Short mmCIF file of C-alpha atoms in Angstrom, two decimals:
data_model
loop_
_atom_site.label_atom_id
_atom_site.label_comp_id
_atom_site.label_asym_id
_atom_site.label_seq_id
_atom_site.Cartn_x
_atom_site.Cartn_y
_atom_site.Cartn_z
CA MET A 90 0.00 0.00 0.00
CA ASN A 91 3.01 2.36 0.46
CA ARG A 92 3.66 2.27 -3.29
CA MET A 93 0.13 3.46 -4.01
CA THR A 94 0.34 6.29 -1.48
CA THR A 95 3.72 7.49 -2.77
CA ALA A 96 2.72 7.31 -6.41
CA LEU A 97 -0.47 9.32 -5.75
CA SER A 98 0.93 11.95 -3.36
CA LEU A 99 3.91 12.90 -5.54
CA PRO A 100 2.02 14.14 -8.61
CA LEU A 101 -0.74 15.69 -6.50
CA GLY A 102 1.78 17.73 -4.52
CA VAL A 103 3.36 18.99 -7.73
CA PHE A 104 -0.06 19.79 -9.20
CA LEU A 105 -1.15 21.85 -6.20
CA CYS A 106 2.11 23.82 -6.14
CA LEU A 107 1.77 24.66 -9.82
CA ALA A 108 -1.84 25.72 -9.33
CA GLY A 109 -1.07 28.21 -6.55
CA CYS A 110 -0.73 31.25 -8.84
CA THR A 111 -2.32 34.67 -8.88
CA THR A 112 -5.08 35.72 -11.23
CA MET A 113 -4.89 37.82 -14.36
CA ALA A 114 -7.69 40.11 -13.20
CA PRO A 115 -6.84 43.84 -13.25
CA ASN A 116 -6.14 45.49 -9.91
CA TYR A 117 -9.34 46.79 -8.36
CA ASN A 118 -9.56 50.50 -7.57
CA ARG A 119 -12.75 51.87 -6.07
CA PRO A 120 -14.20 54.55 -8.40
CA ALA A 121 -14.35 58.06 -6.98
CA ALA A 122 -17.78 59.04 -5.71
CA PRO A 123 -19.44 61.27 -8.34
CA VAL A 124 -21.14 63.46 -5.71
CA PRO A 125 -20.13 66.53 -3.65
CA ALA A 126 -18.26 66.05 -0.39
CA ALA A 127 -20.99 67.85 1.59
CA TRP A 128 -24.76 67.88 1.59
CA PRO A 129 -26.58 70.69 -0.25
CA SER A 130 -27.06 74.03 1.49
CA GLY A 131 -29.73 76.66 1.20
CA PRO A 132 -32.98 77.79 2.82
CA SER A 133 -34.32 74.23 2.97
CA TYR A 134 -31.21 73.00 4.76
CA GLN A 135 -30.81 75.71 7.38
CA GLN A 136 -31.21 73.28 10.23
CA GLN A 137 -28.57 71.00 8.72
CA SER A 138 -25.75 73.54 8.62
CA GLY A 139 -22.73 72.38 10.56
CA GLN A 140 -22.41 68.63 10.79
CA GLN A 141 -22.48 67.32 14.34
CA ALA A 142 -20.26 64.51 15.50
CA GLY A 143 -22.18 61.53 16.74
CA LYS A 144 -23.04 57.91 16.19
CA ALA A 145 -23.34 56.93 12.54
CA VAL A 146 -26.93 56.17 11.55
CA ALA A 147 -25.90 52.77 10.19
CA ASP A 148 -24.63 51.91 13.68
CA ILE A 149 -27.95 52.78 15.34
CA PRO A 150 -30.06 49.61 15.75
CA TRP A 151 -33.69 50.02 14.87
CA GLN A 152 -34.59 49.17 18.48
CA GLU A 153 -32.95 52.44 19.56
CA PHE A 154 -34.46 54.60 16.84
CA PHE A 155 -38.07 53.43 17.22
CA ALA A 156 -39.08 54.10 20.81
CA ASP A 157 -42.65 52.76 20.74
CA GLN A 158 -42.98 49.23 22.14
CA LYS A 159 -45.91 48.33 19.87
CA LEU A 160 -43.81 49.24 16.87
CA HIS A 161 -40.93 47.20 18.29
CA LYS A 162 -43.09 44.09 18.36
CA LEU A 163 -44.40 44.69 14.84
CA ILE A 164 -40.92 45.07 13.37
CA ALA A 165 -39.73 41.94 15.16
CA LEU A 166 -42.71 40.02 13.74
CA ALA A 167 -41.96 41.30 10.26
CA LEU A 168 -38.31 40.24 10.48
CA ASP A 169 -39.50 36.74 11.35
CA ASN A 170 -42.40 36.39 8.94
CA ASN A 171 -42.01 38.71 5.95
CA ARG A 172 -41.78 36.66 2.76
CA ASP A 173 -39.59 39.10 0.83
CA LEU A 174 -36.97 38.95 3.58
CA ARG A 175 -37.30 35.18 3.69
CA VAL A 176 -36.58 34.98 -0.05
CA ALA A 177 -33.56 37.27 0.41
CA VAL A 178 -32.18 34.95 3.10
CA LEU A 179 -32.70 31.92 0.87
CA ASN A 180 -30.90 33.70 -1.94
CA ILE A 181 -27.91 34.07 0.38
CA GLU A 182 -27.89 30.33 1.04
CA ARG A 183 -28.06 29.68 -2.69
CA ALA A 184 -25.21 32.08 -3.44
CA ARG A 185 -23.12 30.52 -0.65
CA ALA A 186 -23.62 27.06 -2.15
CA GLN A 187 -22.71 28.33 -5.62
CA TYR A 188 -19.53 29.84 -4.21
CA GLN A 189 -18.62 26.54 -2.57
CA ILE A 190 -19.17 24.74 -5.89
CA GLN A 191 -16.89 27.16 -7.72
CA ARG A 192 -14.27 27.04 -4.96
CA ALA A 193 -14.18 23.23 -5.13
CA ASP A 194 -12.70 23.49 -8.64
CA LEU A 195 -9.46 24.72 -7.06
CA PHE A 196 -8.84 21.28 -5.59
CA PRO A 197 -8.49 17.86 -7.23
CA GLN A 198 -11.49 15.57 -7.07
CA LEU A 199 -10.33 12.27 -5.59
CA ASP A 200 -12.47 9.25 -6.45
CA ALA A 201 -12.27 5.64 -5.34
CA THR A 202 -13.22 3.14 -8.05
CA ALA A 203 -13.82 -0.59 -8.24
CA ASP A 204 -14.44 -2.36 -11.56
CA GLY A 205 -15.24 -5.83 -12.74
CA ASN A 206 -15.17 -6.93 -16.39
CA PHE A 207 -16.38 -10.30 -17.70
CA GLN A 208 -15.99 -11.27 -21.34
CA ARG A 209 -16.37 -14.47 -23.41
CA LEU A 210 -14.07 -14.85 -26.40
CA PRO A 211 -15.19 -17.17 -29.21
CA GLU A 212 -12.86 -19.82 -30.65
CA ASP A 213 -11.71 -17.62 -33.54
CA PHE A 214 -10.64 -14.82 -31.16
CA SER A 215 -9.20 -16.77 -28.27
CA GLY A 216 -5.91 -17.69 -29.99
CA THR A 217 -6.08 -21.20 -28.53
CA GLY A 218 -8.77 -22.65 -30.73
CA GLN A 219 -11.12 -22.89 -27.77
CA ALA A 220 -13.64 -20.44 -26.37
CA ARG A 221 -12.48 -18.59 -23.25
CA THR A 222 -14.11 -16.54 -20.53
CA LEU A 223 -12.03 -13.61 -19.20
CA HIS A 224 -12.38 -12.06 -15.77
CA GLN A 225 -10.77 -8.74 -14.83
CA TYR A 226 -10.93 -6.96 -11.48
CA SER A 227 -9.48 -3.61 -10.43
CA VAL A 228 -9.62 -1.13 -7.56
CA GLY A 229 -8.03 2.27 -7.55
CA LEU A 230 -7.82 5.84 -6.35
CA GLY A 231 -7.63 8.62 -8.89
CA VAL A 232 -7.95 12.27 -9.89
CA SER A 233 -10.35 12.91 -12.73
CA SER A 234 -10.04 15.98 -14.98
CA TYR A 235 -8.26 18.38 -12.62
CA GLU A 236 -7.26 21.70 -14.22
CA LEU A 237 -3.93 23.19 -13.19
CA ASP A 238 -4.86 26.82 -12.62
CA LEU A 239 -1.56 28.22 -13.92
CA PHE A 240 -3.11 31.43 -15.23
CA GLY A 241 -5.77 31.96 -12.57
CA ARG A 242 -8.88 31.16 -14.61
CA VAL A 243 -10.49 29.00 -11.92
CA ARG A 244 -9.35 31.34 -9.17
CA SER A 245 -10.90 34.32 -10.98
CA LEU A 246 -14.20 32.47 -11.29
CA LYS A 247 -14.01 31.65 -7.59
CA GLU A 248 -13.47 35.33 -6.75
CA GLN A 249 -16.40 36.27 -8.97
CA ALA A 250 -18.63 33.77 -7.14
CA LEU A 251 -17.45 35.12 -3.79
CA GLU A 252 -18.34 38.69 -4.73
CA GLN A 253 -21.73 37.49 -5.98
CA TYR A 254 -22.31 35.90 -2.59
CA LEU A 255 -21.29 39.09 -0.78
CA ALA A 256 -23.56 41.13 -3.04
CA THR A 257 -26.45 38.81 -2.21
CA ASP A 258 -25.80 39.31 1.49
CA GLU A 259 -25.89 43.09 1.03
CA ALA A 260 -29.12 42.68 -0.94
CA ARG A 261 -30.58 40.91 2.10
CA ARG A 262 -29.50 43.84 4.30
CA SER A 263 -31.10 46.26 1.85
CA VAL A 264 -34.37 44.32 1.96
CA GLN A 265 -34.26 44.39 5.76
CA VAL A 266 -33.67 48.16 5.82
CA SER A 267 -36.63 48.68 3.50
CA LEU A 268 -38.77 46.28 5.52
CA VAL A 269 -38.13 48.05 8.83
CA SER A 270 -38.96 51.42 7.31
CA GLN A 271 -42.01 50.03 5.52
CA VAL A 272 -43.44 48.58 8.73
CA ALA A 273 -42.93 51.92 10.49
CA THR A 274 -44.44 53.91 7.62
CA SER A 275 -47.48 51.62 7.40
CA TRP A 276 -47.97 51.78 11.17
CA LEU A 277 -47.82 55.60 11.15
CA ALA A 278 -50.23 55.78 8.19
CA LEU A 279 -52.68 53.62 10.15
CA ALA A 280 -52.29 55.92 13.16
CA ALA A 281 -53.00 58.98 11.02
CA ASP A 282 -56.09 57.50 9.35
CA ARG A 283 -57.46 56.31 12.70
CA GLU A 284 -57.08 59.84 14.03
CA ARG A 285 -58.73 61.25 10.91
CA LEU A 286 -61.60 58.81 11.39
CA GLN A 287 -61.96 59.81 15.02
CA LEU A 288 -61.96 63.50 14.04
CA ALA A 289 -64.67 62.82 11.44
CA LYS A 290 -66.80 61.05 14.07
CA GLU A 291 -66.39 63.90 16.53
CA THR A 292 -67.27 66.40 13.80
CA LEU A 293 -70.36 64.36 12.89
CA ALA A 294 -71.50 64.29 16.50
CA SER A 295 -71.03 68.06 16.76
CA GLN A 296 -72.79 68.74 13.47
CA GLN A 297 -75.70 66.46 14.38
CA ALA A 298 -76.15 68.37 17.62
CA SER A 299 -76.08 71.65 15.70
CA PHE A 300 -78.52 70.27 13.16
CA GLN A 301 -80.97 69.22 15.87
CA LEU A 302 -80.74 72.65 17.46
CA ILE A 303 -81.34 74.45 14.17
CA LYS A 304 -84.19 72.08 13.33
CA SER A 305 -85.84 72.91 16.64
CA ARG A 306 -85.45 76.60 15.91
CA PHE A 307 -86.78 76.07 12.40
CA ASP A 308 -89.83 74.27 13.76
CA VAL A 309 -90.70 77.32 15.88
CA GLY A 310 -89.96 79.73 13.03
CA VAL A 311 -86.72 81.19 14.43
CA SER A 312 -84.29 79.73 11.84
CA SER A 313 -84.71 79.73 8.08
CA ALA A 314 -84.88 76.76 5.76
CA LEU A 315 -81.52 77.86 4.36
CA ASP A 316 -79.90 77.44 7.78
CA LEU A 317 -81.48 74.01 8.15
CA HIS A 318 -80.21 72.75 4.78
CA GLN A 319 -76.77 74.23 5.35
CA ALA A 320 -76.56 72.34 8.64
CA GLN A 321 -77.65 69.18 6.83
CA THR A 322 -74.75 69.56 4.35
CA SER A 323 -72.28 69.62 7.25
CA VAL A 324 -73.76 66.43 8.68
CA ASP A 325 -73.64 64.65 5.31
CA THR A 326 -70.06 65.78 4.65
CA ALA A 327 -68.95 64.28 7.95
CA ARG A 328 -70.78 61.05 7.14
CA VAL A 329 -68.99 60.81 3.80
CA ASP A 330 -65.63 61.30 5.51
CA ILE A 331 -66.43 58.65 8.10
CA ALA A 332 -67.17 56.12 5.37
CA ARG A 333 -64.01 57.08 3.49
CA TYR A 334 -61.69 56.92 6.49
CA THR A 335 -63.26 53.67 7.67
CA THR A 336 -62.23 52.16 4.33
CA LEU A 337 -58.74 53.66 4.57
CA VAL A 338 -58.25 52.28 8.08
CA ALA A 339 -59.23 48.79 6.93
CA GLN A 340 -56.86 49.05 3.95
CA ASP A 341 -54.05 50.26 6.23
CA GLU A 342 -54.60 47.24 8.47
CA ASN A 343 -54.48 44.93 5.44
CA ALA A 344 -51.25 46.55 4.25
CA LEU A 345 -49.73 46.15 7.72
CA ASN A 346 -50.70 42.47 7.82
CA LEU A 347 -49.02 41.95 4.44
CA VAL A 348 -45.75 43.66 5.29
CA VAL A 349 -45.55 41.94 8.70
CA GLY A 350 -46.26 38.60 7.08
CA SER A 351 -48.82 37.44 9.65
CA PRO A 352 -52.07 38.74 11.17
CA VAL A 353 -51.45 41.69 13.48
CA GLY A 354 -53.31 41.77 16.77
CA THR A 355 -55.44 44.80 17.49
CA ASP A 356 -53.40 45.37 20.64
CA LEU A 357 -50.48 46.38 18.41
CA TYR A 358 -52.47 48.97 16.47
CA PRO A 359 -51.75 52.65 17.25
CA VAL A 360 -54.57 54.57 18.86
CA SER A 361 -53.90 57.84 17.05
CA LEU A 362 -51.06 59.79 15.52
CA SER A 363 -51.04 62.30 18.37
CA GLU A 364 -49.96 59.52 20.74
CA THR A 365 -47.02 58.50 18.52
CA LEU A 366 -45.35 61.91 18.07
CA THR A 367 -42.42 60.82 20.28
CA ALA A 368 -42.16 57.30 18.82
CA LEU A 369 -39.08 58.19 16.75
CA LYS A 370 -35.76 59.78 17.63
CA ASP A 371 -34.04 62.60 15.79
CA LEU A 372 -31.00 61.96 13.62
CA THR A 373 -27.71 63.61 12.66
CA PRO A 374 -27.02 63.05 8.94
CA GLY A 375 -23.23 63.09 9.20
CA LEU A 376 -21.07 63.33 6.06
CA PRO A 377 -21.80 61.85 2.63
CA SER A 378 -18.90 59.43 3.05
CA ASP A 379 -20.78 57.77 5.94
CA VAL A 380 -23.70 57.02 3.62
CA LEU A 381 -21.43 55.73 0.85
CA LEU A 382 -19.65 53.34 3.21
CA ASN A 383 -22.68 51.99 5.04
CA ARG A 384 -25.64 51.81 2.68
CA PRO A 385 -26.14 48.13 1.75
CA ASP A 386 -27.31 48.86 -1.79
CA ILE A 387 -24.04 50.68 -2.51
CA LEU A 388 -22.00 47.87 -0.97
CA GLN A 389 -23.99 45.45 -3.12
CA ALA A 390 -23.19 47.45 -6.26
CA GLU A 391 -19.49 47.50 -5.33
CA SER A 392 -19.42 43.73 -4.80
CA LEU A 393 -20.96 43.24 -8.23
CA LEU A 394 -18.30 45.56 -9.63
CA LYS A 395 -15.55 43.51 -7.99
CA GLY A 396 -17.09 40.34 -9.41
CA ALA A 397 -17.12 41.82 -12.91
CA ASN A 398 -13.49 42.84 -12.43
CA ALA A 399 -12.56 39.27 -11.44
CA ASN A 400 -14.39 37.90 -14.47
CA ILE A 401 -11.95 39.80 -16.70
CA GLY A 402 -9.17 37.63 -15.25
CA ALA A 403 -11.01 34.47 -16.31
CA ALA A 404 -11.53 35.89 -19.81
CA ARG A 405 -7.85 36.79 -20.10
CA ALA A 406 -6.75 33.33 -18.93
CA ALA A 407 -8.73 31.77 -21.78
CA PHE A 408 -6.01 32.96 -24.21
CA PHE A 409 -3.42 30.73 -22.52
CA PRO A 410 -2.97 26.94 -22.43
CA ARG A 411 -5.17 24.85 -20.18
CA ILE A 412 -3.58 21.81 -18.55
CA THR A 413 -5.92 19.07 -17.35
CA LEU A 414 -4.68 16.07 -15.40
CA VAL A 415 -6.06 12.56 -15.05
CA SER A 416 -4.20 10.32 -12.62
CA SER A 417 -4.98 7.05 -10.88
CA VAL A 418 -3.26 4.29 -8.92
CA GLY A 419 -4.58 0.92 -7.82
CA PHE A 420 -4.48 -2.82 -8.31
CA GLY A 421 -5.71 -5.11 -11.07
CA SER A 422 -5.95 -8.86 -11.59
CA ASN A 423 -7.68 -11.53 -13.61
CA ASP A 424 -8.55 -13.28 -10.39
CA LEU A 425 -10.47 -11.70 -7.55
CA THR A 426 -8.40 -13.56 -4.94
CA GLY A 427 -5.16 -12.28 -6.44
CA LEU A 428 -6.22 -8.65 -6.66
CA PHE A 429 -3.85 -7.55 -3.90
CA GLN A 430 -1.18 -10.24 -4.40
CA GLY A 431 1.95 -10.38 -6.50
CA ASP A 432 2.73 -7.65 -8.97
CA SER A 433 -0.85 -6.38 -9.32
CA PHE A 434 -0.02 -2.69 -8.73
CA ALA A 435 -1.09 -0.37 -11.58
CA TRP A 436 -0.98 3.37 -12.23
CA ASN A 437 -2.08 5.82 -14.89
CA PHE A 438 -1.02 9.43 -15.54
CA ALA A 439 -2.58 11.31 -18.48
CA PRO A 440 -1.91 15.05 -18.72
CA HIS A 441 -3.85 16.96 -21.36
CA ILE A 442 -2.80 20.34 -22.75
CA SER A 443 -4.99 22.49 -24.98
CA LEU A 444 -3.77 25.72 -26.56
CA PRO A 445 -6.22 27.97 -28.41
CA ILE A 446 -4.95 28.65 -31.92
CA PHE A 447 -8.00 29.62 -33.94
CA ASP A 448 -11.42 30.24 -32.41
CA ALA A 449 -12.82 32.81 -34.88
CA GLY A 450 -12.43 35.58 -32.30
CA ARG A 451 -14.44 33.85 -29.56
CA ASN A 452 -11.95 34.47 -26.73
CA ARG A 453 -11.37 38.07 -27.77
CA ALA A 454 -15.13 38.67 -27.85
CA ASN A 455 -15.50 37.05 -24.42
CA LEU A 456 -12.82 39.38 -23.06
CA GLN A 457 -14.57 42.37 -24.59
CA VAL A 458 -17.85 41.28 -23.03
CA ALA A 459 -16.15 40.96 -19.62
CA GLU A 460 -14.61 44.43 -19.94
CA VAL A 461 -17.91 45.98 -21.01
CA ASP A 462 -19.65 44.23 -18.10
CA ARG A 463 -17.08 45.78 -15.77
CA ASN A 464 -17.71 49.24 -17.26
CA ILE A 465 -21.45 48.72 -16.86
CA ALA A 466 -20.89 47.75 -13.22
CA VAL A 467 -18.85 50.93 -12.70
CA ALA A 468 -21.69 53.03 -14.09
CA GLN A 469 -24.24 51.20 -11.94
CA TYR A 470 -22.07 51.68 -8.86
CA GLU A 471 -21.76 55.41 -9.56
CA LYS A 472 -25.50 55.65 -10.22
CA ALA A 473 -26.18 53.95 -6.86
CA ILE A 474 -24.06 56.59 -5.14
CA GLN A 475 -25.80 59.43 -6.97
CA THR A 476 -29.22 57.99 -6.14
CA ALA A 477 -28.28 57.65 -2.48
CA PHE A 478 -27.03 61.23 -2.37
CA ARG A 479 -30.24 62.50 -3.97
CA GLU A 480 -32.45 60.50 -1.58
CA VAL A 481 -30.63 61.84 1.48
CA ALA A 482 -30.63 65.39 0.10
CA ASP A 483 -34.39 65.21 -0.52
CA ALA A 484 -35.02 63.93 3.00
CA LEU A 485 -32.81 66.67 4.48
CA ALA A 486 -34.61 69.30 2.43
CA GLN A 487 -37.94 68.25 3.92
CA ARG A 488 -36.45 67.92 7.38
CA GLY A 489 -35.16 71.49 7.23
CA THR A 490 -38.67 72.91 6.76
CA ILE A 491 -41.10 70.36 8.18
CA ASP A 492 -40.96 71.66 11.77
CA ASP A 493 -41.86 75.17 10.54
CA GLN A 494 -44.70 73.68 8.53
CA VAL A 495 -46.07 71.78 11.54
CA ALA A 496 -45.78 74.86 13.76
CA ALA A 497 -47.53 77.04 11.19
CA GLN A 498 -50.28 74.46 10.70
CA GLN A 499 -50.78 74.24 14.48
CA SER A 500 -51.10 78.03 14.68
CA LEU A 501 -53.56 78.02 11.77
CA THR A 502 -55.63 75.32 13.47
CA ASP A 503 -55.76 77.27 16.72
CA ALA A 504 -56.80 80.45 14.87
CA THR A 505 -59.56 78.71 12.90
CA ALA A 506 -60.82 77.07 16.11
CA GLU A 507 -61.16 80.50 17.71
CA SER A 508 -62.82 81.86 14.56
CA TYR A 509 -65.33 79.01 14.66
CA ARG A 510 -66.09 79.66 18.32
CA LEU A 511 -66.69 83.37 17.68
CA SER A 512 -68.86 82.80 14.60
CA GLN A 513 -70.96 80.27 16.52
CA ALA A 514 -71.43 82.76 19.34
CA ARG A 515 -72.44 85.51 16.91
CA TYR A 516 -74.98 83.19 15.27
CA ASP A 517 -76.42 82.15 18.63
CA LYS A 518 -77.00 85.86 19.42
CA GLY A 519 -78.55 86.48 16.02
CA VAL A 520 -75.78 88.82 14.90
CA ASP A 521 -74.54 86.71 11.99
CA SER A 522 -75.89 84.11 9.55
CA TYR A 523 -75.29 80.39 9.79
CA LEU A 524 -73.33 80.53 6.55
CA ASN A 525 -70.40 82.13 8.41
CA VAL A 526 -70.62 79.39 11.03
CA LEU A 527 -70.55 76.78 8.30
CA ASP A 528 -67.53 78.35 6.61
CA SER A 529 -65.68 78.56 9.92
CA GLN A 530 -66.48 74.95 10.74
CA ARG A 531 -65.25 73.76 7.36
CA SER A 532 -62.04 75.75 7.74
CA LEU A 533 -61.45 74.27 11.18
CA TYR A 534 -62.11 70.72 10.00
CA SER A 535 -59.76 71.18 7.04
CA ALA A 536 -57.06 72.71 9.27
CA GLN A 537 -57.32 69.80 11.71
CA GLN A 538 -56.98 67.28 8.89
CA ASN A 539 -54.00 69.16 7.46
CA LEU A 540 -52.37 69.20 10.90
CA ILE A 541 -52.60 65.40 11.02
CA THR A 542 -51.05 65.27 7.53
CA ALA A 543 -48.20 67.60 8.54
CA ARG A 544 -47.44 65.56 11.66
CA LEU A 545 -47.48 62.36 9.61
CA SER A 546 -45.09 63.93 7.09
CA ARG A 547 -42.68 64.85 9.88
CA LEU A 548 -42.63 61.33 11.31
CA ALA A 549 -42.45 59.71 7.86
CA ASN A 550 -39.53 62.00 7.04
CA LEU A 551 -37.62 60.69 10.07
CA VAL A 552 -38.27 57.11 8.95
CA THR A 553 -37.12 57.94 5.42
CA LEU A 554 -34.00 59.69 6.72
CA TYR A 555 -33.16 56.68 8.88
CA LYS A 556 -33.57 54.40 5.87
CA VAL A 557 -31.59 56.44 3.31
CA LEU A 558 -28.73 56.98 5.78
CA GLY A 559 -28.24 53.22 5.99
CA GLY A 560 -29.90 52.45 9.31
CA GLY A 561 -32.14 49.57 10.21
CA SER A 562 -30.03 46.56 9.16
CA LYS A 563 -28.98 45.51 12.66
#
């Protein structure tokens, strides 16, 4: 058995030493970011002037950013049950297996074989004038079709598969970031619509009371038919809004169930938007470089770029000879009992070299395709950076003005509430018509609805800012 071990280990050791070469892929240099070094400035960004030092957004776990415990539970449920995230995780497992398959080509495949061959020779073929039956037995250990990676073709393909795997992992992180923000946005939208529905119900109750009062006055001849019908329009408008917001609340609940991936208990629903105003923490945007280094979609684009760069090495190696080895050692005999006796040791060594001479331009075209793919990946990587910069800039632009908008809307709501109170008092004293009361009530109702919208925009802006700055993947 020592002869078999020595005969097998010697060529394998030489093969592995010859295969330990570098690739022919070009050196990778990260492209310069095609965006400014600082965020935009101007009236919309007044609150963002002067970057503050602090914890990078990508390092802030979503548990710290979202302070509401109901929202915590919803996000945790979504991370466990959302089907899009589940597919992303399965894609990682698939990419990991593909990488392992490609990596296995760097090593010889060692197979154990055992063969038996039985053949009957007729009289004319036996050479003895009599029919013969031949028996042949063999056992062996061999390497089948192992490519010596002298020019790095297999290694380049392995590097390309590795970068594909890393890109898939970043894609999973990107899906998780989007999922966390989507759960939060859906939950806040439900809170806003539930508050709008409650406001419509309160308005209906108030308008019904006013309608009953005016109807009583109309019955005794104090109020006109015009006042009565105007009061009826207010009641019907509130009823329409109740029906509309009831539908929106149900649709919001359905959307939340879908994004979470399982039915959401009513105990996890928000009561109203006013009770969730402190559910999110404020953020410091930091520098653009923080976004470029931490956003998973940009890291994914860079991994794909590195993979395309490695693929050029495989295309270049195709111009050079390929050496494939077949080697085996073992024992053979015409008799099963003598398989391991006497001089039954056998070996086989069959190197194969192929050198491309004429391929009608196939290899050159493959190299051109690989280079173009790399250039495409560079453009896609740069576009990912530009898109990220634009998304953050848009979120910062809204953040710089949203607090002023909310404050102004709150002041407008307070003023219209006072106007409604005064017009109602003037109508009760007979100084003014009910039309002014109706106009004041409509203005107040619209201002209250717009205040809910402004508050929702502020909270949604924080969620968007957290997402586009690369947070939420931990």
